[in-house]
Structures are given as C-alpha cells and as structure tokens.
Short mmCIF file of C-alpha atoms in Angstrom, two decimals:
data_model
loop_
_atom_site.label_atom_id
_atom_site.label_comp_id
_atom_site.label_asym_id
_atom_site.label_seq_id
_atom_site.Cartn_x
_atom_site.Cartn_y
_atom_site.Cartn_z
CA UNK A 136 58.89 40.07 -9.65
CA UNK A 137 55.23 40.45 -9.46
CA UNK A 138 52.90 39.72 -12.70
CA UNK A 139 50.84 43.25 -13.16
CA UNK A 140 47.43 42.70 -13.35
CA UNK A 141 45.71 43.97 -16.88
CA UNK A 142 46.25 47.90 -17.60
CA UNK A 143 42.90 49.00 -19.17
CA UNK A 144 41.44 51.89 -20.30
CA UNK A 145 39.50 53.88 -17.54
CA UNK A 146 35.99 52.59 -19.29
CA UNK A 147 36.92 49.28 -19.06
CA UNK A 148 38.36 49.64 -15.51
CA UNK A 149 34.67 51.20 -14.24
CA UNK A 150 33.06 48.18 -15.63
CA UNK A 151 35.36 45.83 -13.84
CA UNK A 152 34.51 47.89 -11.01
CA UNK A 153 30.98 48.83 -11.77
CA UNK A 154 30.39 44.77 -11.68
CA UNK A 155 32.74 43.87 -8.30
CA UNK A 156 30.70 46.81 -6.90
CA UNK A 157 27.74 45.25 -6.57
CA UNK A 158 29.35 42.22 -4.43
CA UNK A 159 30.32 44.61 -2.28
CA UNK A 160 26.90 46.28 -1.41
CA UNK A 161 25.95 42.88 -0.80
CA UNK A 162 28.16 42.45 1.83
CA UNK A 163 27.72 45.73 3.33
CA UNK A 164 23.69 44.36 3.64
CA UNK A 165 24.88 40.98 5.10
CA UNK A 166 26.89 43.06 7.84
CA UNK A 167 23.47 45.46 8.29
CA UNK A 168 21.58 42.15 8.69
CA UNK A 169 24.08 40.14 10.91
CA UNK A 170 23.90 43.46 13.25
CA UNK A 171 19.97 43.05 13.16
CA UNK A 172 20.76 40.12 14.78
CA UNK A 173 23.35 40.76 16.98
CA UNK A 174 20.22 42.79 18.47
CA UNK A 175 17.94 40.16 19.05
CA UNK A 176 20.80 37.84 20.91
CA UNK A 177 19.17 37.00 24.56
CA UNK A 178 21.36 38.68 27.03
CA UNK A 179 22.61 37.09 30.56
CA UNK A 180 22.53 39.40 33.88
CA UNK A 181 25.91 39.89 35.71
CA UNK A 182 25.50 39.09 39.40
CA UNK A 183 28.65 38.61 40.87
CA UNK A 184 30.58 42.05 41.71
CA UNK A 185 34.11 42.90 40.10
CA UNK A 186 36.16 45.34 41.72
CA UNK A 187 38.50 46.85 39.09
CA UNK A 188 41.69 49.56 40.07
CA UNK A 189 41.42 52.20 37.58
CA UNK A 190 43.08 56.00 37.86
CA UNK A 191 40.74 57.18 39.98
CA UNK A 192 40.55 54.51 42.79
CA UNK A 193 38.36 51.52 42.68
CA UNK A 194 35.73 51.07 40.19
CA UNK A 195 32.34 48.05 39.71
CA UNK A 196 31.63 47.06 36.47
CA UNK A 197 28.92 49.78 36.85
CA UNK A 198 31.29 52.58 37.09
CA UNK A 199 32.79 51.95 33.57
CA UNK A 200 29.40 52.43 32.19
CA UNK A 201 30.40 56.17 33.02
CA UNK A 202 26.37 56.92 33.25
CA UNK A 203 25.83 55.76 29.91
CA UNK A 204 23.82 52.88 28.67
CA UNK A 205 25.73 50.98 26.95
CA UNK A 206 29.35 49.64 27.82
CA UNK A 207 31.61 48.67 24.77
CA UNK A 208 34.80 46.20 26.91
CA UNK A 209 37.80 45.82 24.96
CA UNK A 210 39.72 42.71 27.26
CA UNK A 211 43.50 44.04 26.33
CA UNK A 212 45.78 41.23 26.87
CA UNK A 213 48.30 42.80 29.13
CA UNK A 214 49.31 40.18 31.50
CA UNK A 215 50.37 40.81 35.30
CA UNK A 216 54.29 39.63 34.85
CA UNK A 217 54.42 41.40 31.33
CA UNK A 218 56.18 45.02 30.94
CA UNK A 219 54.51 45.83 27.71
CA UNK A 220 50.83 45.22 26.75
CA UNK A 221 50.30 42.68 23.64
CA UNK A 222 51.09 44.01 20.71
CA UNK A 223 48.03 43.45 18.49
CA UNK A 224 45.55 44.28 21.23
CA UNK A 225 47.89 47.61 20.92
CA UNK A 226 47.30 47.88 17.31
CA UNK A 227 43.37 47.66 18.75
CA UNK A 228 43.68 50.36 21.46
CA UNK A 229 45.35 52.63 17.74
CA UNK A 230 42.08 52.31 16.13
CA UNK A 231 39.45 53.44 18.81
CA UNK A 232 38.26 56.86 17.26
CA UNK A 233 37.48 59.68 18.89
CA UNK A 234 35.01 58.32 21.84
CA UNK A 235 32.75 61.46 21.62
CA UNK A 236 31.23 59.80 18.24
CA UNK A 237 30.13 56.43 20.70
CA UNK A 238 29.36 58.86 23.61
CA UNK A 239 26.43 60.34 22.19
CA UNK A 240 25.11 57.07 21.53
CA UNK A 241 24.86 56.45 24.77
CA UNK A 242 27.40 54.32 25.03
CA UNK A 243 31.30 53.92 26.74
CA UNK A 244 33.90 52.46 26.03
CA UNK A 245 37.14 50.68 28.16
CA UNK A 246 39.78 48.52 28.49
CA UNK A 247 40.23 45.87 30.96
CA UNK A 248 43.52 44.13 32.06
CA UNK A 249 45.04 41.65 34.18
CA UNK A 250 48.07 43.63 34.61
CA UNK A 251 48.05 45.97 37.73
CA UNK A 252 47.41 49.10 37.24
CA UNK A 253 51.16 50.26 38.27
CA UNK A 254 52.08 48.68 34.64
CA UNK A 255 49.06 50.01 32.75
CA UNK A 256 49.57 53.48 33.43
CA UNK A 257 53.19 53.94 32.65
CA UNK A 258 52.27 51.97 28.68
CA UNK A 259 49.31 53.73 28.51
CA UNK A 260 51.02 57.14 28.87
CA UNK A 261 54.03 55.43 26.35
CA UNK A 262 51.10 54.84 23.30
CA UNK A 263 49.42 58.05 23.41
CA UNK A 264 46.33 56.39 24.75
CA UNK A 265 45.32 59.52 27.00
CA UNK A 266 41.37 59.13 26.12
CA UNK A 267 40.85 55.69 26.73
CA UNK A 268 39.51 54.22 30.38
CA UNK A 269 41.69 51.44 31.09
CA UNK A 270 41.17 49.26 34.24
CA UNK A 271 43.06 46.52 36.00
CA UNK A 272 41.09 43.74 36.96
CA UNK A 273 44.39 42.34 38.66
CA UNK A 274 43.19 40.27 42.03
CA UNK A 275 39.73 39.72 40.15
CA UNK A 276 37.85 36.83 38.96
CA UNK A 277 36.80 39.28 35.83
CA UNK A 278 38.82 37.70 33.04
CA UNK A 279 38.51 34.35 34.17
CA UNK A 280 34.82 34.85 34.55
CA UNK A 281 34.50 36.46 30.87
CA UNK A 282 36.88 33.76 29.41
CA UNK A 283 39.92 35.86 28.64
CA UNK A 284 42.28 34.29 31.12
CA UNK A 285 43.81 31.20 33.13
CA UNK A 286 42.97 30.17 36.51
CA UNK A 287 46.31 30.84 37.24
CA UNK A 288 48.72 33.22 35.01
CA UNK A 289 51.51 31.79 33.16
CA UNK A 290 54.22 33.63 33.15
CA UNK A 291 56.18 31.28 30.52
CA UNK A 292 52.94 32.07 28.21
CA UNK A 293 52.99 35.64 26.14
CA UNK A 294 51.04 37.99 28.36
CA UNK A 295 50.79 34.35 30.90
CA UNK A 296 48.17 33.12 29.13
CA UNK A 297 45.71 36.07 28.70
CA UNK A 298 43.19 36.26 25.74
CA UNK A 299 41.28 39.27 24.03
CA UNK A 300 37.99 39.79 22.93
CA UNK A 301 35.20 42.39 23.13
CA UNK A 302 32.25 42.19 25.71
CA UNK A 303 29.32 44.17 25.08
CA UNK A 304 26.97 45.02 27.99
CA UNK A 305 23.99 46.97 28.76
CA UNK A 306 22.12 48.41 31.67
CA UNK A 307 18.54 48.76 33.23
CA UNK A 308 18.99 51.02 35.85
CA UNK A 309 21.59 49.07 38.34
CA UNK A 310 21.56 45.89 36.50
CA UNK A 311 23.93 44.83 34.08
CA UNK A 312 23.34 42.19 31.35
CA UNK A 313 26.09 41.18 29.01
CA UNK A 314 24.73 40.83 25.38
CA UNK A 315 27.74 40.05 22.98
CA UNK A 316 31.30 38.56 22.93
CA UNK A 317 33.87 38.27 19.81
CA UNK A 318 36.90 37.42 19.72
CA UNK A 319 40.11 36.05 16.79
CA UNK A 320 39.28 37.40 13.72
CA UNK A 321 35.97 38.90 14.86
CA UNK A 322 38.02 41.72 16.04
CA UNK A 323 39.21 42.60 12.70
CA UNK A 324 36.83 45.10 11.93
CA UNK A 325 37.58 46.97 14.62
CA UNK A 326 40.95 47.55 12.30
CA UNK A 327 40.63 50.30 10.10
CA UNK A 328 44.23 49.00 9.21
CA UNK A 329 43.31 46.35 8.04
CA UNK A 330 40.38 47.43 6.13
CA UNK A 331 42.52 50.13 4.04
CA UNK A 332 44.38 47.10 3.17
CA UNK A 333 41.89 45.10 1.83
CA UNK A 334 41.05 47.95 -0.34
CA UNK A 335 45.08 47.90 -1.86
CA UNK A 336 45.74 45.93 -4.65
CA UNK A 337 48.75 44.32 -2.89
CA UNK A 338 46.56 43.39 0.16
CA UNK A 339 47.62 42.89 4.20
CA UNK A 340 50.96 40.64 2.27
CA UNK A 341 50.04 38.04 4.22
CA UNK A 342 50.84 34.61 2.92
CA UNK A 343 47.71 33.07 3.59
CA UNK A 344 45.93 35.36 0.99
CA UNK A 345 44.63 34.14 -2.11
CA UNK A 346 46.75 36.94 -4.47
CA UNK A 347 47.94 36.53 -7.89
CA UNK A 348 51.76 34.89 -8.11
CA UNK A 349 54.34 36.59 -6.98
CA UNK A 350 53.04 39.77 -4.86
CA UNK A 351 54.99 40.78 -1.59
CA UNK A 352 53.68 38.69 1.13
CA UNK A 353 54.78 37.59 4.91
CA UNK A 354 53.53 35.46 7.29
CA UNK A 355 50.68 37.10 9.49
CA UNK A 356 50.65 38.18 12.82
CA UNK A 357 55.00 39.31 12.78
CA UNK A 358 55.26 42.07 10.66
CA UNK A 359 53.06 44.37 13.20
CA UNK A 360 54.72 46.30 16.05
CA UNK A 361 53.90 48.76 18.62
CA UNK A 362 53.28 51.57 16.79
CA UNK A 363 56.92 53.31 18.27
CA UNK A 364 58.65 49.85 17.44
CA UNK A 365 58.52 50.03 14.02
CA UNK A 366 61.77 50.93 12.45
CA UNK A 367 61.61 54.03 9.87
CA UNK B 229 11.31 48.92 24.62
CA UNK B 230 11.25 45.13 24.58
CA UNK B 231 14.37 43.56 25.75
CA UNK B 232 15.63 40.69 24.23
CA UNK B 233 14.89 37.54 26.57
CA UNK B 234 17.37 37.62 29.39
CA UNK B 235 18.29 33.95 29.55
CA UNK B 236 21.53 31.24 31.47
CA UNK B 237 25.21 31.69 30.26
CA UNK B 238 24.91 28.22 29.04
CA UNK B 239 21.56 29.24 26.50
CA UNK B 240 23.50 32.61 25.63
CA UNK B 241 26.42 30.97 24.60
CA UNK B 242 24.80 28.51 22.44
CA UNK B 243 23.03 31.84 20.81
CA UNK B 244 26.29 33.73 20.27
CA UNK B 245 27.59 30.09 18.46
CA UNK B 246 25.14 30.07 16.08
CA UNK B 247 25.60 33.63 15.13
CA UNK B 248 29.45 33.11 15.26
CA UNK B 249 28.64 30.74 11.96
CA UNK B 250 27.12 33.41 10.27
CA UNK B 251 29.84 35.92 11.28
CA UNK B 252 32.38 33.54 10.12
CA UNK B 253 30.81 33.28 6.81
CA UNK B 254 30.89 37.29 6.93
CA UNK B 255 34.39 37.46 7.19
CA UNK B 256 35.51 34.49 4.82
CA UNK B 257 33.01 36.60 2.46
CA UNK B 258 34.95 39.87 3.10
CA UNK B 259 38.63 38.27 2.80
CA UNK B 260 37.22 36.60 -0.44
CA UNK B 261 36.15 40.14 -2.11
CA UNK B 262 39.49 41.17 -0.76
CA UNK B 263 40.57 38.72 -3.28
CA UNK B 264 39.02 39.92 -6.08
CA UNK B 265 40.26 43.14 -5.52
CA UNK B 266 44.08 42.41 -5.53
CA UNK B 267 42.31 40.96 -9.49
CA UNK B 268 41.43 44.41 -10.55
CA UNK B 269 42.83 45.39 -13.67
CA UNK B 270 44.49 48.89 -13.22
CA UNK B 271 44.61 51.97 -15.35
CA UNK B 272 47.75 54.44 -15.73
CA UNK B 273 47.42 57.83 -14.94
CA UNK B 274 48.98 59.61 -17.66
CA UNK B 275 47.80 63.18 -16.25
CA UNK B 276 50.29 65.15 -14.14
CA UNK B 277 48.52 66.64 -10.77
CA UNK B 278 49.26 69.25 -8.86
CA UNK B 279 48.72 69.76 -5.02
CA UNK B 280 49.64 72.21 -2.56
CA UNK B 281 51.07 70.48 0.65
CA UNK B 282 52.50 71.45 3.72
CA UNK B 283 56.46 71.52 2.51
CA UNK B 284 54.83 73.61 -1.04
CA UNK B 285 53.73 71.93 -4.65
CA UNK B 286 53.61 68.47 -4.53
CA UNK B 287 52.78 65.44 -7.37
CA UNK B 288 50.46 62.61 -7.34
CA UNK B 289 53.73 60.54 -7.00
CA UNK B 290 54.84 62.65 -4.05
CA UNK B 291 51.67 61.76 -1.94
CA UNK B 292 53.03 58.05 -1.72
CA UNK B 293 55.80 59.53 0.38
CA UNK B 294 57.80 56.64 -1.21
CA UNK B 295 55.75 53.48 -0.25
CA UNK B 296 54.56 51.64 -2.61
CA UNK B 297 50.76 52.09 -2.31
CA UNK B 298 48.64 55.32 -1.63
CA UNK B 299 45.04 56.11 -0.17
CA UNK B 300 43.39 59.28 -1.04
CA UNK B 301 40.16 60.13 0.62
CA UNK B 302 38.88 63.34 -0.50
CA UNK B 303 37.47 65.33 2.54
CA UNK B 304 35.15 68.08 1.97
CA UNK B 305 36.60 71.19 3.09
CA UNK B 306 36.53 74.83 1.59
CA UNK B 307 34.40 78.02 1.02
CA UNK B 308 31.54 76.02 -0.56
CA UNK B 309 31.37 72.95 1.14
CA UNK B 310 27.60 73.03 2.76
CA UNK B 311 28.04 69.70 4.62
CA UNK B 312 28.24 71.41 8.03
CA UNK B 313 26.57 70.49 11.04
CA UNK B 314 24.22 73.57 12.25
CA UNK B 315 25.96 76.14 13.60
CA UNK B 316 29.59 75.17 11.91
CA UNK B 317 31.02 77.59 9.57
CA UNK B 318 34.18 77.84 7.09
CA UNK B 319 36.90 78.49 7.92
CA UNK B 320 36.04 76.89 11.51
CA UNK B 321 34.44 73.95 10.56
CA UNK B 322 34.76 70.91 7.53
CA UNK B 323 32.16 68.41 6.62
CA UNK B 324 31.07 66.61 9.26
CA UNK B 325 31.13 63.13 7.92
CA UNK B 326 34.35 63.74 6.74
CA UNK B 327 35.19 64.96 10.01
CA UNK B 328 33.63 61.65 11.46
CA UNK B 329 35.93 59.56 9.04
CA UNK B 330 38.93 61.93 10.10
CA UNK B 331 38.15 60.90 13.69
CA UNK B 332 38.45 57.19 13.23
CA UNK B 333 41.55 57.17 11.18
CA UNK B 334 44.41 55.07 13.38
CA UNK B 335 47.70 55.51 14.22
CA UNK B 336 49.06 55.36 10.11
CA UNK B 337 52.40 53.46 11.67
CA UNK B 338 50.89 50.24 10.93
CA UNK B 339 49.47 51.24 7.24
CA UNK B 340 52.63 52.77 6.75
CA UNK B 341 54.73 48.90 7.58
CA UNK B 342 52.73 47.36 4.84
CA UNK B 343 54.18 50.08 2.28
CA UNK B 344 51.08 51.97 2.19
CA UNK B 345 50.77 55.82 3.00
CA UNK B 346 47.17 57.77 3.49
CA UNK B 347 46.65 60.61 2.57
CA UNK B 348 43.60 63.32 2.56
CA UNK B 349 42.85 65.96 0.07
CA UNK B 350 40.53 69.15 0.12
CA UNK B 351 39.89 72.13 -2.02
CA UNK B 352 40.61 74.55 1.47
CA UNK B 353 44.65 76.47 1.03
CA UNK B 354 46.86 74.57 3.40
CA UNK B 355 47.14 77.13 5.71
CA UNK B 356 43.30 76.63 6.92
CA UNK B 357 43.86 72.89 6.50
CA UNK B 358 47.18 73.36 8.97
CA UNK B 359 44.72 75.46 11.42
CA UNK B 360 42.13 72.55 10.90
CA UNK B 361 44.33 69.27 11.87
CA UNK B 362 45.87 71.55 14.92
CA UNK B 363 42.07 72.22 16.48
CA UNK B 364 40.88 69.03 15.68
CA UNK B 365 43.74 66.68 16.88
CA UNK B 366 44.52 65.14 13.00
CA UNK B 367 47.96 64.39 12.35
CA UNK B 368 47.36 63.05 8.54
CA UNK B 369 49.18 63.91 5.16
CA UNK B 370 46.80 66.27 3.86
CA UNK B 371 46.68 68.16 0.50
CA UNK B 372 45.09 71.16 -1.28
CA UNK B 373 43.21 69.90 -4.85
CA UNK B 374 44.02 72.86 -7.50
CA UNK B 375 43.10 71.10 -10.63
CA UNK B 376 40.83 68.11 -11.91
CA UNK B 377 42.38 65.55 -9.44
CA UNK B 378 38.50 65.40 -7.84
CA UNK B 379 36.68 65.36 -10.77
CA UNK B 380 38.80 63.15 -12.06
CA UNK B 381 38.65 60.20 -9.55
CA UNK B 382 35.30 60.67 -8.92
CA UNK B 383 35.30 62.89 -5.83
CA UNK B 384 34.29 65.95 -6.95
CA UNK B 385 30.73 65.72 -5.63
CA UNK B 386 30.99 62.72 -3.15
CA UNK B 387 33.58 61.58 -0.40
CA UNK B 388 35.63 58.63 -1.42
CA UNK B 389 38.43 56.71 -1.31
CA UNK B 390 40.75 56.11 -4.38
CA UNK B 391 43.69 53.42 -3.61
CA UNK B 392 46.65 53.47 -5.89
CA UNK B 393 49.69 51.64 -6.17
CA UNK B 394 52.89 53.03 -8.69
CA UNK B 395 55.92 51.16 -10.30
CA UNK B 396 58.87 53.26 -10.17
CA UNK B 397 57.98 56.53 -11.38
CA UNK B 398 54.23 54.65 -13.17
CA UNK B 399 51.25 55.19 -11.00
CA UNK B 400 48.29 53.34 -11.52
CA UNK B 401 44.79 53.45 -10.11
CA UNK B 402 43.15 50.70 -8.85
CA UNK B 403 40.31 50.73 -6.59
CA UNK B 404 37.78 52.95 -6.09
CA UNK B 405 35.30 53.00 -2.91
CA UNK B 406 32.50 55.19 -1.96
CA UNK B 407 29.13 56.02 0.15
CA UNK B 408 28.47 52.98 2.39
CA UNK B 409 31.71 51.30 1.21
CA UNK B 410 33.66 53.90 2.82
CA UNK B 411 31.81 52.89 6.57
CA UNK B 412 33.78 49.96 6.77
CA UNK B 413 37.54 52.16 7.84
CA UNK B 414 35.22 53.68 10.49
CA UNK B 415 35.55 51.66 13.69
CA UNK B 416 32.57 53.60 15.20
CA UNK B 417 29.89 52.17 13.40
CA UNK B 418 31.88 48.56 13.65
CA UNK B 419 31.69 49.31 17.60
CA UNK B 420 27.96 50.35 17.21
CA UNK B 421 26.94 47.27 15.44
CA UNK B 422 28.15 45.39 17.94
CA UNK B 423 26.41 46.76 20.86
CA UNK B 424 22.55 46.11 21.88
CA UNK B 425 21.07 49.23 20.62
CA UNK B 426 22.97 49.11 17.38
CA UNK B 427 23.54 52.54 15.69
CA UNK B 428 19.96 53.46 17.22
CA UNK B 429 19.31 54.91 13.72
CA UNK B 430 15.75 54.20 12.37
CA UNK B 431 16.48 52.63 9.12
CA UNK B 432 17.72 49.62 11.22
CA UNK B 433 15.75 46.53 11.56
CA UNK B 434 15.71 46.79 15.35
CA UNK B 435 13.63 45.73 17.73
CA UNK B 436 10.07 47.61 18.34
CA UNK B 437 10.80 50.50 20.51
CA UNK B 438 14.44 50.53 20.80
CA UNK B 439 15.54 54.17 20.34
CA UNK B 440 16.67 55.24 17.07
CA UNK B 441 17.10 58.21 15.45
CA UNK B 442 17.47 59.69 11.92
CA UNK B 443 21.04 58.44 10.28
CA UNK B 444 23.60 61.65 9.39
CA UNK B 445 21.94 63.99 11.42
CA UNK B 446 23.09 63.07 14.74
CA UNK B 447 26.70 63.34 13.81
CA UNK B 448 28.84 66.75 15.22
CA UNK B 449 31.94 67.53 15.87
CA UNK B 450 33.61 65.71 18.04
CA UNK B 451 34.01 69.13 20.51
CA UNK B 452 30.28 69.59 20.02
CA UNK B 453 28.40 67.20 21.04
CA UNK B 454 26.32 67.60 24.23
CA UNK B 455 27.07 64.15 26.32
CA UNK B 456 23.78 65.09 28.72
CA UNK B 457 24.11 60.72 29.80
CA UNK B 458 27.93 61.24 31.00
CA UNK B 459 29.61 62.04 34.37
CA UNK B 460 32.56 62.91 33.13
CA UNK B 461 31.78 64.44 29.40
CA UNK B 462 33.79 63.41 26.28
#
C-alpha cells in the first residue's frame, strides 16, 4: 500500500503549487537558453554522398530535405536481420505530431534505417506511420558514418547492434552541414509520454525514481510495447 | 544571416560534449522537479461534475476510464471561443493552439500502460466535437464542460492541464500546469529547439539575422498552412 501524500485544502494546495511553480519556469528558461545555444554550435559540412532506398526510388541526403531548409533525422533502430523495428524508437516514431506544424518552419522531418526497405514498409504500414518519410540506408556507410551502427551488423545483438539518435542538418543551397546530434535520454523530450507522466503524481513507475515509499513502480525500459502489443 | 563557424568533426564533437554537460544537467533538473511533484499534497474533490461524452452523461470519475490517473486539458472550443486563426470559424474551426497541442498528442497506448488515461474537454455539444476529431484526424477521449468543472480547475479563461489521480471511488487533484508549462507535451517545439534556426520566433536569443518571426501568430491548422518551401506539400 502506498502512503498518500497530505490532503489539503485547495488554498493550501495553490501555495504548494504557487511555490513549485516557480522552479518550473526556471527550467522552462534553462531549456530556452540551452536552445540559444544549441544555435550557436559550429556545424560540419557533409561531403561524402549517401544513397538511401526510400518509396519512391533512390534518394541523397539532399532529397530528404524535401526542399526545405532544415532536415530533422530520427536514426530508427530497425536492424537489417530484424522483423520488427525497436520498440522504443517505435514509441518515438508515436510521438511525431502532425509534420505540417515543422513544415512551415521550413523544416522536414525522416527516419533512417539499416533495415531494407522490403522490411520497413510492411512495419511502417503495421504502426499507422503513413506521414512519416522513412528511408533505408541498407548497403550505406550512413549509420556507421553518423555513429548509429557497427561496422558489421550483429545479428545476435537486438536490432544487430544498431543505435538511435537524432541528427539535425541544414542547407545552403546544395550543401549540407550537420549541426546537432542527441541521443539516450536526450531523446526523452521528444516523448510527450513521458512528459504527461512526469506531470502524474505516481510518475513513469520506474524504480529508479526518487518517489515517496511504496508507489507502483517497475524497472524501466520493459513495461513499453509496440503500441498494438500491449495487452488490454 | 551569419552562420555559425563551419568547423572538423573532431572540433564539432568536442562542441556538442560540452553542451551535452549542460543538457545533462537539464534533464537531471527536470527528473528532479518530477520528484517534487509525485510530493504534492493533493486536495479531494468533493463536487460532483457533469460532462456530456460520446456514450451520454458522464462523471469526473468516468473520465479515468478505470486507470488510476487522469489528464484533462481543457481545449478551447465553442460559440465564443475567439482564438481562431484568420479565416477559421465555429463550428469549423477550434483554437488554434489547442489545435497545435491536439496535433502533438501520441499514440495514448503507452500513457494508457502506466494506468493513466487523457482526456480533453470543451464547452462545444459533442456532436460538433465528434465532427471536429473526424476532420481533424484526433482520436482522444473528449468531453463537453456543462457546469463549473473550468472555472473550477482553473481553465475557464486559459488552456491547461489538470492531472488527477482517485482511490477507489475518491478523486483527488494534484497537479496543475499551464501557459509555457504546457509546451513541454508538444514535441514540435522540442523538435524546433533542436534544429539550427530554432523556433525562428523573434523573442529567441538567436543569432543576428537568422529568420524569426512573431511567436503564436504563425500557427494554423494543420490543413492550412501554405508549405510554399515543399515539393511534395504537407
């Protein structure tokens, strides 16, 4: 049995919050100001050329920029001997919003995987993910060259040895610089999930959370699924 | 604009390291705030609610669908909402930040395996907020207000999120988040802040000359945006 935090009245509940409120505009200006400087980061020009397999034929790294500016790369771990893509880069792929919003910024967004695009398609059409580009960079240097997979792939390794992350690149006319790379738990905002969470008084229930004794928790990382694995 | 200085793999990486420290502080931050959340005390609500949903009347307890925890954001839709983008008109058209928040809400499977359930209320009858989710390509519980439910959580005015969490039949609120709070469910500005250019918005410390417009006003629909950059449109 969990211990209950303190019922209050509502006026002392909106000074509890009133005070923890103020922490958290701080961090809201510590994110505004790491992004300031996520925008000053020197940026390193991409001279080798990729050739990707997406739907439509062969595609360059230029072609996912889709005429925009700006090219948001989401490196799904989806390896070449696997059947199903990785489940928490799937959880990922669940949160992209509607791309329209990032469009009109000027900027695209797309998936790259190792896994040929024979595989991709058939999972992609299984989760729904209609809207989102998603390339195969199968027979490529590209996620060995952006640090998201082995040399050679591992089969005896979950998705053999592939890695996520996000690249961020931009473009002056023909030439592409990449600016930005995160990866682990830098991808967590990208988790809406995971954000309502964090805003529940029970938490993710993961057991490396600092919570008060006794709440609900599991180990992180195996209670998620693919969205159609999880039982009712 | 000025670029940032385009520099070796080896110099970029050892940039991108010493920002990972910071970012890493970020997040140990966030998870620690996290913290002090689950430390909130809570406060019973005594008052009995009553929605309109898609299967008829509905409870505050009905909303948690039977989880354990519940997330009501109240979206601005109805006669007098004024939140529009130009053009947009009601019945049509809904606030469009609270149309941008619909847009980046995820695939509620995973909320829903950690016993939580969201849910979105609105002053508009169900039968416009039915016609609303069908054009726009929203498949989340939503709920017609017809009391004090808004004014009472503080939503009555403002967009905002109010999380709750009930023992047995005993619901209890416990956290309450609003204006800029609310921007960290939305995985479009998380993408934006990521990229070069930012949000391009001009309250941004950015860079002289990188584009940037006013925030809020470049916002639309997500059918009515013109994509003039694109090939292939949205």
């Amino acid at each position: 049995m969990m211990n209950l935090p303190q019922v209050v009245s509502p006026e002392q509940w909106q000074a509890a919050l009133d005070e923890h409120r103020a922490k958290e505009k701080a961090a809201t200006r510590a994110r505004d100001a790491l992004a300031a400087e996520r925008r000053r980061l020197p940026m390193v020009r991409i001279d080798k050329d990729y050739v990707l397999e997406g739907p439509d034929g062969k595609a360059s790294l230029l072609d996912l920029f889709d005429g925009r500016r700006q090219l948001i790369l989401y490196h799904f771990m989806f390896g070449p001997t696997a059947e199903a893509g990785c489940d928490g880069c799937s959880m990922v792929a669940d949160n992209v919003g509607h791309l329209a919003h990032l469009h009109v910024r000027d900027t695209s967004f797309a998936m790259v995987s190792r896994a040929p695009l024979a595989k991709i398609e058939p999972y992609r059409k299984r989760m729904g993910w209609d809207d989102i580009p998603w390339y195969s960079s199968f027979d490529s240097d590209f996620n060995v060259d952006f640090g998201v997979g082995l040399e050679t792939p591992q089969p005896d390794q979950y998705q053999d040895g592939e890695s996520f992350g996000v690249s961020v690149f931009i473009r002056d006319g023909d030439e592409i610089y990449r600016t930005y790379f995160t990866t682990a738990r830098g991808v967590e905002i990208l988790l809406s999930n995971f954000t309502f969470l964090d805003w529940t008084p029970l938490g993710r229930q993961e057991d490396w959370e600092d919570s008060p004794d006794g709440y609900p928790q599991t180990p992180p990382y195996s209670w998620w699924r693919r969205h159609d694995e999880y039982e009712q | 604009m000025n670029t940032p200085p385009i520099v070796s793999p080896q110099e970029w990486k050892a940039a991108r390291e010493e920002l990972l420290v910071k970012e890493k502080e970020l997040t140990r931050a966030r998870d620690a705030l996290a913290a002090q959340r689950r430390r909130m005390p809570w406060v019973a609500v005594d008052k009995e609610y009553r929605f309109d949903g898609p299967n008829g009347p509905a409870g505050l307890l009905d909303l948690f669908e039977g989880r354990r925890q519940l997330i009501v954001y109240r979206f601005f839709y109805g006669p007098d909402v004024t939140t529009l983008a130009e053009g947009g008109a009601y019945p049509e058209r809904a606030c469009v930040g609270c149309s941008f928040v619909a847009d980046q809400v995820a695939h509620l499977a995973h909320l829903n395996a950690r016993d939580t359930t969201l849910a979105f209320v609105s002053r508009a009858p169900q039968a416009e907020i039915q016609g609303l989710k069908e054009r726009m390509g929203w498949d989340i519980p939503w709920y017609t207000v017809t009391d004090d439910f808004d004014a009472d959580f503080g939503v009555d005015e403002w967009h905002g999120h109010n999380a709750f969490i009930r023992e047995g039949d005993r619901i209890f609120r416990t956290y309450f988040i609003d204006s800029r709070g609310d921007e960290a469910m939305g995985t479009t500005w998380s993408y934006l802040d990521m990229t070069a250019l930012g949000r391009q918005e001009e309250w941004e410390d950015s860079p002289e000359g990188y584009p940037q417009t006013p925030p809020y006003q470049w916002w639309n629909y997500h059918d009515a945006y013109e994509d003039a950059g694109a090939r292939a449109g949205a």
